Coordinates of C-alpha atoms in Angstrom, one line a residue:
M1048 CA 3.8 -3.6 11.7
K1049 CA 5.3 -6.6 10.2
K1050 CA 5.6 -6.1 6.4
S1051 CA 3.4 -8.3 4.3
S1052 CA 5.0 -9.8 0.0
I1053 CA 3.3 -8.0 -2.6
T1054 CA 2.6 -12.0 -3.9
K1055 CA 1.8 -13.6 -0.7
N1056 CA -1.2 -10.5 0.0
Y1057 CA -1.8 -11.0 -3.4
L1058 CA -2.4 -15.2 -2.5
Y1059 CA -4.4 -14.0 0.2
N1060 CA -7.2 -11.0 -1.6
L1061 CA -7.1 -13.8 -4.1
I1062 CA -8.0 -16.3 -2.1
Y1063 CA -10.4 -13.7 0.3
Q1064 CA -11.8 -12.9 -3.7
L1065 CA -11.9 -16.8 -4.2
I1066 CA -14.4 -17.1 -1.3
I1067 CA -17.0 -14.1 -2.2
T1068 CA -17.2 -15.1 -5.8
L1069 CA -16.7 -18.8 -6.4
I1070 CA -18.8 -19.6 -3.5
P1071 CA -22.4 -18.9 -6.5
L1072 CA -20.2 -21.4 -8.6
F1073 CA -21.7 -23.8 -6.5
T1074 CA -25.1 -22.7 -5.8
T1075 CA -26.3 -20.8 -8.9
P1076 CA -26.9 -24.2 -11.3
Y1077 CA -28.7 -24.9 -8.2
L1078 CA -30.6 -21.4 -7.5
T1079 CA -31.3 -21.1 -11.4
R1080 CA -33.1 -24.0 -11.1
V1081 CA -34.9 -24.1 -7.8
L1082 CA -35.6 -20.5 -7.5
G1083 CA -35.9 -20.1 -11.6
A1084 CA -35.3 -16.9 -14.0
T1085 CA -38.3 -14.7 -12.7
N1086 CA -37.4 -15.1 -9.4
L1087 CA -33.6 -14.6 -9.9
G1088 CA -35.0 -11.8 -11.6
I1089 CA -36.5 -9.8 -8.3
Y1090 CA -34.1 -10.8 -6.6
S1091 CA -31.6 -8.7 -8.7
Y1092 CA -33.8 -6.1 -9.3
T1093 CA -34.6 -5.5 -5.9
Y1094 CA -30.3 -6.4 -4.7
S1095 CA -29.7 -3.6 -7.4
I1096 CA -32.2 -1.1 -5.9
I1097 CA -30.7 -1.7 -2.2
T1098 CA -26.8 -1.1 -3.4
I1099 CA -27.8 2.4 -3.9
F1100 CA -28.5 2.3 0.4
F1101 CA -25.6 0.4 0.7
L1102 CA -23.5 3.0 -1.5
L1103 CA -25.5 5.5 0.8
S1104 CA -24.0 3.3 4.1
S1105 CA -20.6 3.0 2.7
L1106 CA -19.7 6.8 1.5
G1107 CA -16.6 6.8 0.7
I1108 CA -15.1 5.4 3.4
N1109 CA -13.6 2.2 2.1
T1110 CA -11.2 3.1 -0.1
Y1111 CA -10.8 6.4 1.4
G1112 CA -10.3 4.7 5.2
Q1113 CA -7.8 2.3 3.0
R1114 CA -5.8 4.8 1.8
E1115 CA -5.4 7.0 5.6
I1116 CA -4.9 4.0 7.3
A1117 CA -2.3 2.7 4.5
Y1118 CA -0.7 5.9 5.1
I1119 CA -0.1 5.9 8.8
Q1120 CA -0.1 2.1 9.0
D1121 CA 2.3 1.9 11.7
N1122 CA 0.7 4.0 13.7
K1123 CA -1.1 2.6 16.1
E1124 CA -2.2 5.7 18.6
K1125 CA -3.0 7.9 14.9
R1126 CA -4.4 4.4 12.9
S1127 CA -7.0 4.1 15.8
K1128 CA -7.7 7.6 15.9
L1129 CA -8.9 7.7 12.4
F1130 CA -10.5 3.9 12.9
F1131 CA -13.2 5.2 15.5
E1132 CA -13.7 9.0 13.1
L1133 CA -14.6 6.3 10.3
I1134 CA -17.0 4.4 12.3
I1135 CA -18.7 7.2 13.5
I1136 CA -19.5 8.2 10.9
R1137 CA -20.4 5.3 8.7
I1138 CA -22.8 4.8 12.1
I1139 CA -24.5 8.1 11.6
S1140 CA -24.5 7.0 7.4
T1141 CA -26.0 3.9 7.8
F1142 CA -28.7 5.2 10.0
I1143 CA -29.7 8.2 6.8
S1144 CA -29.3 4.7 5.0
L1145 CA -32.4 2.7 7.3
I1146 CA -34.6 5.8 6.7
L1147 CA -34.6 6.0 3.9
L1148 CA -35.6 2.8 3.0
L1149 CA -38.1 2.7 5.4
I1150 CA -40.1 5.3 2.9
L1151 CA -39.0 3.1 0.0
T1152 CA -40.9 -0.3 1.8
L1153 CA -43.7 2.9 2.3
I1154 CA -44.0 3.9 -1.1
E1155 CA -43.2 0.6 -3.2
T1156 CA -45.2 -2.2 -1.8
K1157 CA -44.8 -4.4 -4.3
Y1158 CA -41.1 -6.0 -3.0
K1159 CA -41.5 -4.3 0.4
L1160 CA -41.1 -7.8 2.3
Y1161 CA -37.4 -8.2 -0.1
Y1162 CA -36.1 -4.3 0.9
Q1163 CA -37.1 -5.6 4.5
I1164 CA -35.0 -8.3 5.3
F1165 CA -32.6 -7.1 2.9
S1166 CA -32.1 -4.6 5.8
I1167 CA -30.3 -6.8 7.6
Y1168 CA -27.7 -6.3 4.4
I1169 CA -27.5 -2.5 5.0
I1170 CA -26.5 -2.6 8.6
A1171 CA -24.1 -5.6 8.1
N1172 CA -22.2 -2.8 6.6
L1173 CA -21.8 -1.2 9.4
F1174 CA -19.8 -3.5 10.7
D1175 CA -18.0 -4.0 7.5
I1176 CA -14.2 -3.1 8.2
T1177 CA -12.0 -4.6 5.6
W1178 CA -10.8 -1.8 4.4
F1179 CA -8.7 -1.1 8.2
Y1180 CA -7.6 -4.7 7.4
Q1181 CA -6.4 -3.9 4.3
G1182 CA -5.1 -0.6 5.0
I1183 CA -2.6 -2.3 7.3
E1184 CA -2.5 -5.7 5.1
N1185 CA -3.3 -8.4 6.6
F1186 CA -5.5 -10.4 4.9
K1187 CA -4.5 -13.5 6.3
D1188 CA -7.4 -12.5 9.4
I1189 CA -9.8 -12.2 6.4
T1190 CA -9.2 -14.6 4.1
I1191 CA -9.8 -16.9 7.4
R1192 CA -12.6 -15.5 8.6
N1193 CA -14.7 -15.1 5.0
I1194 CA -13.6 -18.7 4.5
I1195 CA -15.4 -20.5 7.1
I1196 CA -18.9 -17.8 7.3
K1197 CA -18.8 -18.5 3.7
V1198 CA -18.8 -22.7 3.7
I1199 CA -21.7 -22.1 6.3
Y1200 CA -23.8 -20.5 3.9
L1201 CA -22.8 -22.7 0.8
I1202 CA -23.9 -25.5 3.1
S1203 CA -27.5 -23.3 3.9
I1204 CA -28.4 -23.0 0.5
F1205 CA -28.2 -26.3 -0.2
T1206 CA -30.6 -27.2 3.0
F1207 CA -32.8 -24.1 3.0
I1208 CA -34.1 -23.5 -0.2
K1209 CA -36.4 -26.2 -2.0
N1210 CA -38.4 -24.7 -4.1
K1211 CA -39.5 -21.2 -5.9
S1212 CA -41.1 -20.1 -2.6
N1213 CA -37.9 -19.8 -0.7
L1214 CA -36.8 -16.5 -2.1
T1215 CA -37.3 -14.6 0.9
T1216 CA -34.8 -17.1 2.6
Y1217 CA -32.4 -16.8 0.2
I1218 CA -32.8 -13.4 0.7
F1219 CA -32.5 -13.7 4.5
L1220 CA -29.6 -15.9 4.1
Y1221 CA -27.6 -13.7 2.0
S1222 CA -27.9 -11.0 4.7
I1223 CA -27.2 -13.0 7.2
M1224 CA -24.3 -14.2 7.1
T1225 CA -23.0 -11.1 5.2
L1226 CA -23.6 -10.0 9.2
L1227 CA -22.1 -12.8 10.0
T1228 CA -18.4 -11.9 8.0
N1229 CA -18.6 -8.8 8.8
L1230 CA -19.2 -8.8 13.1
S1231 CA -16.5 -12.0 12.4
L1232 CA -13.5 -9.4 11.5
W1233 CA -14.4 -7.3 15.0
I1234 CA -13.0 -10.5 17.1
K1235 CA -9.3 -9.4 17.1
L1236 CA -9.4 -5.6 16.5
N1237 CA -8.8 -4.7 20.2
K1238 CA -5.2 -6.3 19.6
L1239 CA -5.4 -3.5 16.2
V1240 CA -6.9 -0.7 18.1
I1241 CA -6.8 1.4 21.5
L1242 CA -9.3 3.4 22.5
P1243 CA -8.4 7.6 21.7
Q1244 CA -8.2 10.3 24.2
K1245 CA -10.1 12.5 21.0
I1246 CA -11.4 12.2 18.3
N1247 CA -13.0 14.8 15.4
P1248 CA -14.4 12.6 12.5
I1249 CA -16.1 15.8 11.6
K1250 CA -12.5 16.4 9.9
H1251 CA -13.0 13.4 7.1
I1252 CA -16.5 14.0 5.7
K1253 CA -15.3 16.5 3.3
Y1254 CA -13.2 13.7 1.6
V1255 CA -15.0 10.4 3.0
L1256 CA -17.6 12.6 0.7
I1257 CA -15.3 13.2 -2.4
F1258 CA -14.4 9.3 -2.5
F1259 CA -17.9 8.8 -2.2
I1260 CA -19.0 11.1 -5.8
P1261 CA -17.2 8.4 -8.1
Q1262 CA -19.1 5.4 -6.6
I1263 CA -22.5 7.5 -7.4
A1264 CA -21.3 7.9 -11.1
S1265 CA -19.9 4.0 -11.1
L1266 CA -23.8 2.9 -9.8
I1267 CA -25.2 4.1 -12.7
Y1268 CA -23.1 1.8 -14.8
T1269 CA -23.0 -1.3 -12.2
V1270 CA -26.1 -0.8 -10.1
L1271 CA -28.9 1.2 -12.6
D1272 CA -28.3 -1.1 -15.4
K1273 CA -30.0 -3.5 -13.5
T1274 CA -32.7 -1.1 -12.4
M1275 CA -33.9 0.6 -15.6
L1276 CA -33.9 -3.1 -16.9
G1277 CA -36.6 -3.8 -14.2
I1278 CA -38.6 -0.7 -15.0
I1279 CA -37.9 -0.2 -18.6
V1280 CA -37.9 -4.0 -19.7
P1281 CA -40.8 -5.5 -18.9
D1282 CA -39.9 -9.3 -19.3
I1283 CA -38.2 -9.5 -15.4
R1284 CA -36.2 -11.9 -16.8
Q1285 CA -34.0 -10.1 -18.4
V1286 CA -32.8 -8.1 -15.6
S1287 CA -31.5 -12.5 -14.7
Y1288 CA -30.2 -12.8 -17.9
Y1289 CA -27.7 -9.9 -17.7
E1290 CA -26.9 -10.4 -13.9
Q1291 CA -26.1 -13.7 -14.7
A1292 CA -23.5 -12.7 -17.7
S1293 CA -22.2 -10.1 -15.3
Y1294 CA -21.2 -12.4 -12.5
I1295 CA -19.6 -15.1 -15.3
V1296 CA -17.4 -11.6 -16.5
K1297 CA -17.0 -10.2 -12.8
T1298 CA -16.2 -13.3 -11.5
L1299 CA -13.1 -14.0 -14.0
L1300 CA -12.1 -9.9 -13.1
M1301 CA -11.7 -10.8 -9.4
F1302 CA -8.4 -13.0 -10.6
I1303 CA -6.6 -9.7 -12.4
T1304 CA -8.4 -6.7 -10.5
T1305 CA -7.7 -9.0 -6.5
I1306 CA -4.1 -7.0 -6.9
S1307 CA -5.9 -3.7 -6.3
S1308 CA -6.6 -3.9 -2.8
I1309 CA -3.1 -4.4 -2.0
M1310 CA -1.2 -2.5 -4.7
V1311 CA -3.9 0.9 -3.1
S1312 CA -2.0 0.6 0.4
K1313 CA 1.8 -0.4 -1.3
I1314 CA 1.0 2.5 -3.6
S1315 CA 0.0 4.5 -0.9
H1316 CA 2.6 4.0 1.2
A1317 CA 5.3 4.5 -1.2
F1318 CA 4.1 8.4 -2.4
K1319 CA 3.4 9.3 1.4
L1320 CA 7.6 9.0 1.7
N1321 CA 8.0 10.9 -1.8
K1322 CA 9.1 7.5 -4.2
N1323 CA 8.3 8.6 -7.2
K1324 CA 10.5 5.6 -8.7
E1325 CA 9.1 2.9 -6.6
I1326 CA 5.5 4.4 -7.6
T1327 CA 6.3 3.6 -11.8
N1328 CA 7.8 0.0 -10.8
Y1329 CA 4.4 -1.0 -9.3
L1330 CA 3.1 0.4 -12.3
N1331 CA 4.7 -1.1 -15.1
T1332 CA 4.6 -4.6 -13.0
I1333 CA 0.8 -4.5 -12.3
I1334 CA 0.5 -3.4 -16.7
N1335 CA 2.0 -6.8 -17.7
F1336 CA 0.4 -8.6 -15.2
I1337 CA -2.6 -7.2 -16.6
W1338 CA -2.1 -7.4 -20.3
F1339 CA -0.6 -11.8 -18.8
L1340 CA -4.0 -12.8 -17.8
G1341 CA -6.2 -10.3 -19.3
V1342 CA -5.6 -11.4 -22.3
P1343 CA -6.0 -14.8 -22.3
I1344 CA -9.1 -15.4 -19.8
T1345 CA -11.3 -12.9 -22.5
F1346 CA -10.4 -15.1 -25.1
G1347 CA -10.3 -18.4 -23.4
V1348 CA -14.4 -16.8 -21.8
C1349 CA -15.4 -16.6 -25.1
A1350 CA -14.3 -19.8 -26.4
V1351 CA -16.1 -21.5 -23.5
I1352 CA -19.1 -19.9 -23.4
K1353 CA -21.5 -21.5 -25.8
N1354 CA -21.0 -24.9 -24.5
F1355 CA -21.5 -23.5 -20.8
V1356 CA -23.8 -21.8 -20.2
P1357 CA -26.3 -24.5 -20.6
W1358 CA -24.6 -27.0 -18.8
F1359 CA -23.8 -24.7 -15.9
Y1360 CA -27.4 -22.4 -15.8
G1361 CA -30.1 -24.9 -18.5
K1362 CA -31.6 -24.0 -21.5
E1363 CA -33.8 -21.1 -20.0
Y1364 CA -30.6 -18.9 -19.7
L1365 CA -29.0 -19.0 -23.4
S1366 CA -29.8 -15.4 -23.7
V1367 CA -26.2 -15.3 -21.5
I1368 CA -23.9 -16.2 -23.8
N1369 CA -24.7 -13.6 -26.4
L1370 CA -24.3 -11.1 -23.1
V1371 CA -20.8 -12.6 -22.8
Y1372 CA -19.6 -12.2 -26.0
I1373 CA -20.0 -8.5 -25.9
M1374 CA -19.6 -8.0 -22.1
S1375 CA -15.9 -10.1 -22.1
P1376 CA -13.8 -7.0 -23.2
I1377 CA -14.7 -5.7 -19.8
I1378 CA -12.6 -8.0 -18.3
I1379 CA -9.4 -6.0 -19.6
I1380 CA -10.8 -2.6 -19.7
I1381 CA -12.3 -2.9 -16.1
S1382 CA -8.2 -4.4 -15.3
L1383 CA -6.7 -0.9 -16.6
N1384 CA -9.4 1.4 -15.1
N1385 CA -8.7 0.4 -11.6
L1386 CA -5.3 -0.1 -12.0
I1387 CA -4.8 4.1 -13.2
G1388 CA -8.7 5.1 -11.0
I1389 CA -7.5 3.6 -7.5
Q1390 CA -4.5 2.1 -7.7
Y1391 CA -2.9 5.2 -8.7
L1392 CA -4.6 8.1 -9.8
S1393 CA -6.9 7.5 -5.4
S1394 CA -3.4 6.7 -3.8
T1395 CA -1.7 9.8 -5.0
K1396 CA -4.1 12.2 -4.2
N1397 CA -5.7 12.8 -7.5
Q1398 CA -8.8 11.1 -7.0
N1399 CA -10.5 14.6 -8.4
K1400 CA -9.3 13.3 -12.3
Y1401 CA -10.6 9.7 -11.5
I1402 CA -13.7 11.0 -10.3
F1403 CA -14.0 13.2 -13.6
A1404 CA -13.7 10.6 -15.9
I1405 CA -16.3 8.3 -13.8
I1406 CA -19.0 11.3 -14.5
I1407 CA -18.6 11.6 -18.1
G1408 CA -18.8 7.9 -18.8
S1409 CA -21.6 7.5 -16.3
I1410 CA -23.8 10.2 -18.4
I1411 CA -22.9 8.4 -21.2
N1412 CA -23.8 5.4 -19.8
F1413 CA -27.0 6.6 -18.7
I1414 CA -27.8 8.0 -22.3
L1415 CA -26.9 4.8 -23.8
N1416 CA -29.6 3.0 -21.8
L1417 CA -31.9 4.8 -22.5
I1418 CA -31.5 4.8 -26.0
L1419 CA -30.7 1.1 -26.4
I1420 CA -32.1 -0.7 -23.5
P1421 CA -35.9 0.1 -25.1
K1422 CA -35.2 -1.5 -28.1
Y1423 CA -32.2 -4.2 -27.4
S1424 CA -32.9 -4.6 -23.3
A1425 CA -30.3 -6.8 -21.9
I1426 CA -27.7 -6.6 -25.1
G1427 CA -28.4 -2.6 -25.0
A1428 CA -27.1 -2.4 -20.9
T1429 CA -24.4 -4.6 -22.3
L1430 CA -23.6 -2.4 -24.9
S1431 CA -23.3 0.8 -23.0
S1432 CA -21.7 -0.3 -20.0
V1433 CA -18.3 -1.7 -22.1
I1434 CA -18.1 1.8 -24.4
A1435 CA -18.9 3.3 -21.2
E1436 CA -16.2 1.6 -19.3
L1437 CA -13.4 2.8 -22.4
I1438 CA -14.7 6.0 -22.3
I1439 CA -13.6 6.0 -18.9
L1440 CA -10.5 4.5 -20.4
L1441 CA -9.0 7.1 -22.8
I1442 CA -9.7 10.1 -19.8
E1443 CA -7.8 8.2 -17.4
L1444 CA -4.6 7.4 -19.7
Y1445 CA -4.6 11.1 -20.5
F1446 CA -4.4 11.9 -16.9
M1447 CA -1.6 9.5 -16.3
N1448 CA 0.5 10.3 -19.4
K1449 CA 0.3 14.4 -18.3
L1450 CA 1.3 12.7 -14.7
I1451 CA 4.0 10.2 -15.3
P1452 CA 4.5 10.0 -19.2
N1453 CA 6.6 7.4 -18.7
I1454 CA 3.9 5.0 -17.8
N1455 CA 3.4 2.5 -21.4
I1456 CA 0.2 0.8 -21.0
L1457 CA -0.1 -1.0 -23.8
K1458 CA 3.8 -2.1 -23.7
N1459 CA 4.0 -6.2 -24.3
S1460 CA -0.1 -6.4 -25.3
F1461 CA 0.6 -6.8 -28.6
K1462 CA 2.1 -10.9 -28.2
Y1463 CA -0.7 -11.5 -26.1
L1464 CA -3.1 -10.4 -28.3
I1465 CA -2.1 -12.6 -30.6
L1466 CA -1.2 -15.3 -28.9
G1467 CA -4.4 -15.2 -27.2
F1468 CA -6.2 -15.3 -30.4
I1469 CA -4.8 -18.5 -31.0
M1470 CA -5.3 -19.8 -27.8
F1471 CA -9.3 -18.8 -29.0
L1472 CA -8.7 -20.7 -32.7
I1473 CA -7.6 -23.9 -30.2
T1474 CA -10.1 -23.7 -28.0
Y1475 CA -12.8 -22.6 -29.6

């Protein structure tokens, strides 16, 4: 296959992530005022529950599939066989997920209608083959299709969401647009794969479950924070505050982590060919990239957030300001975690070490949530997440130094931190 440059793929993937992440920049100010903090709190809480079923439907196929496709990206017959084997596994896992969701709606009746509408979102996951396109390093098709669908979604929000009674419409639009986005990726698929004569999906079950373990663990400090807030704290608005603070930080984080999906394929392919020096060069380049972008982004958001929140969200969301101050270090921490855990450890078949780090961090985060959320609400959940991510980073650094000792994660960091602090003072 024709190889794309890292820069070109980064730009395509950046645009793809921008479309996914920045559309809410247009819709969120409108929705926070039209639907209100309570309705958006309900949305965030039910979405956190649905994410559990979504991950069950996904298993570890996205990460495992991209890596394995990258290994054999130049062999159409082999990648076709692998594609259909993983699709069969996803069909089964999605069916199981929907059955469990049905059981939940029979038990939890308060938000039953919202869960039922969100089932479309679970079904949409069945058709998500982004991992295949990423594995063959084809980011152009992903980007173009997402732009079209997301523009339609943007127009639909302003057309159909008019008052606080439109929460169900909002959930439906989000779910159906996700389905359309994923279906659009199948249009060109007949040119990329062929029907294999024989398939054996069973041989992949062990590995997709292994890659599923870190997703379960990461669930504790990404999704369960909101779930625990919704259960423990009587004020459902706290979930909305936490959700919006996370959105701001994760949107900025996207500018750095968007390179992850590109480098997974690059490092996996280099590992398959035993090009260790090439892997080292990739890692050192990304480390410098993280400090170069991560530091000014982190200091920048802290400098402007006090003015940004009331302008963007409205005065009802002033609580988001302190949450962003506390959460902002995650921009650098998660970027380094992605570098070590996803781009290096998982790509070089050391995912067991990545899983161990995730599990330890998740357990600590869960315990801290139980301690801090009852007393500090959303601030407690935020503190727990930052501490958990830092612990994961320290564990992963230990493993990486054992495997590839010539990588200096702190190289050039000091000069960026000094310049970032000066920028913060001037901007603030």
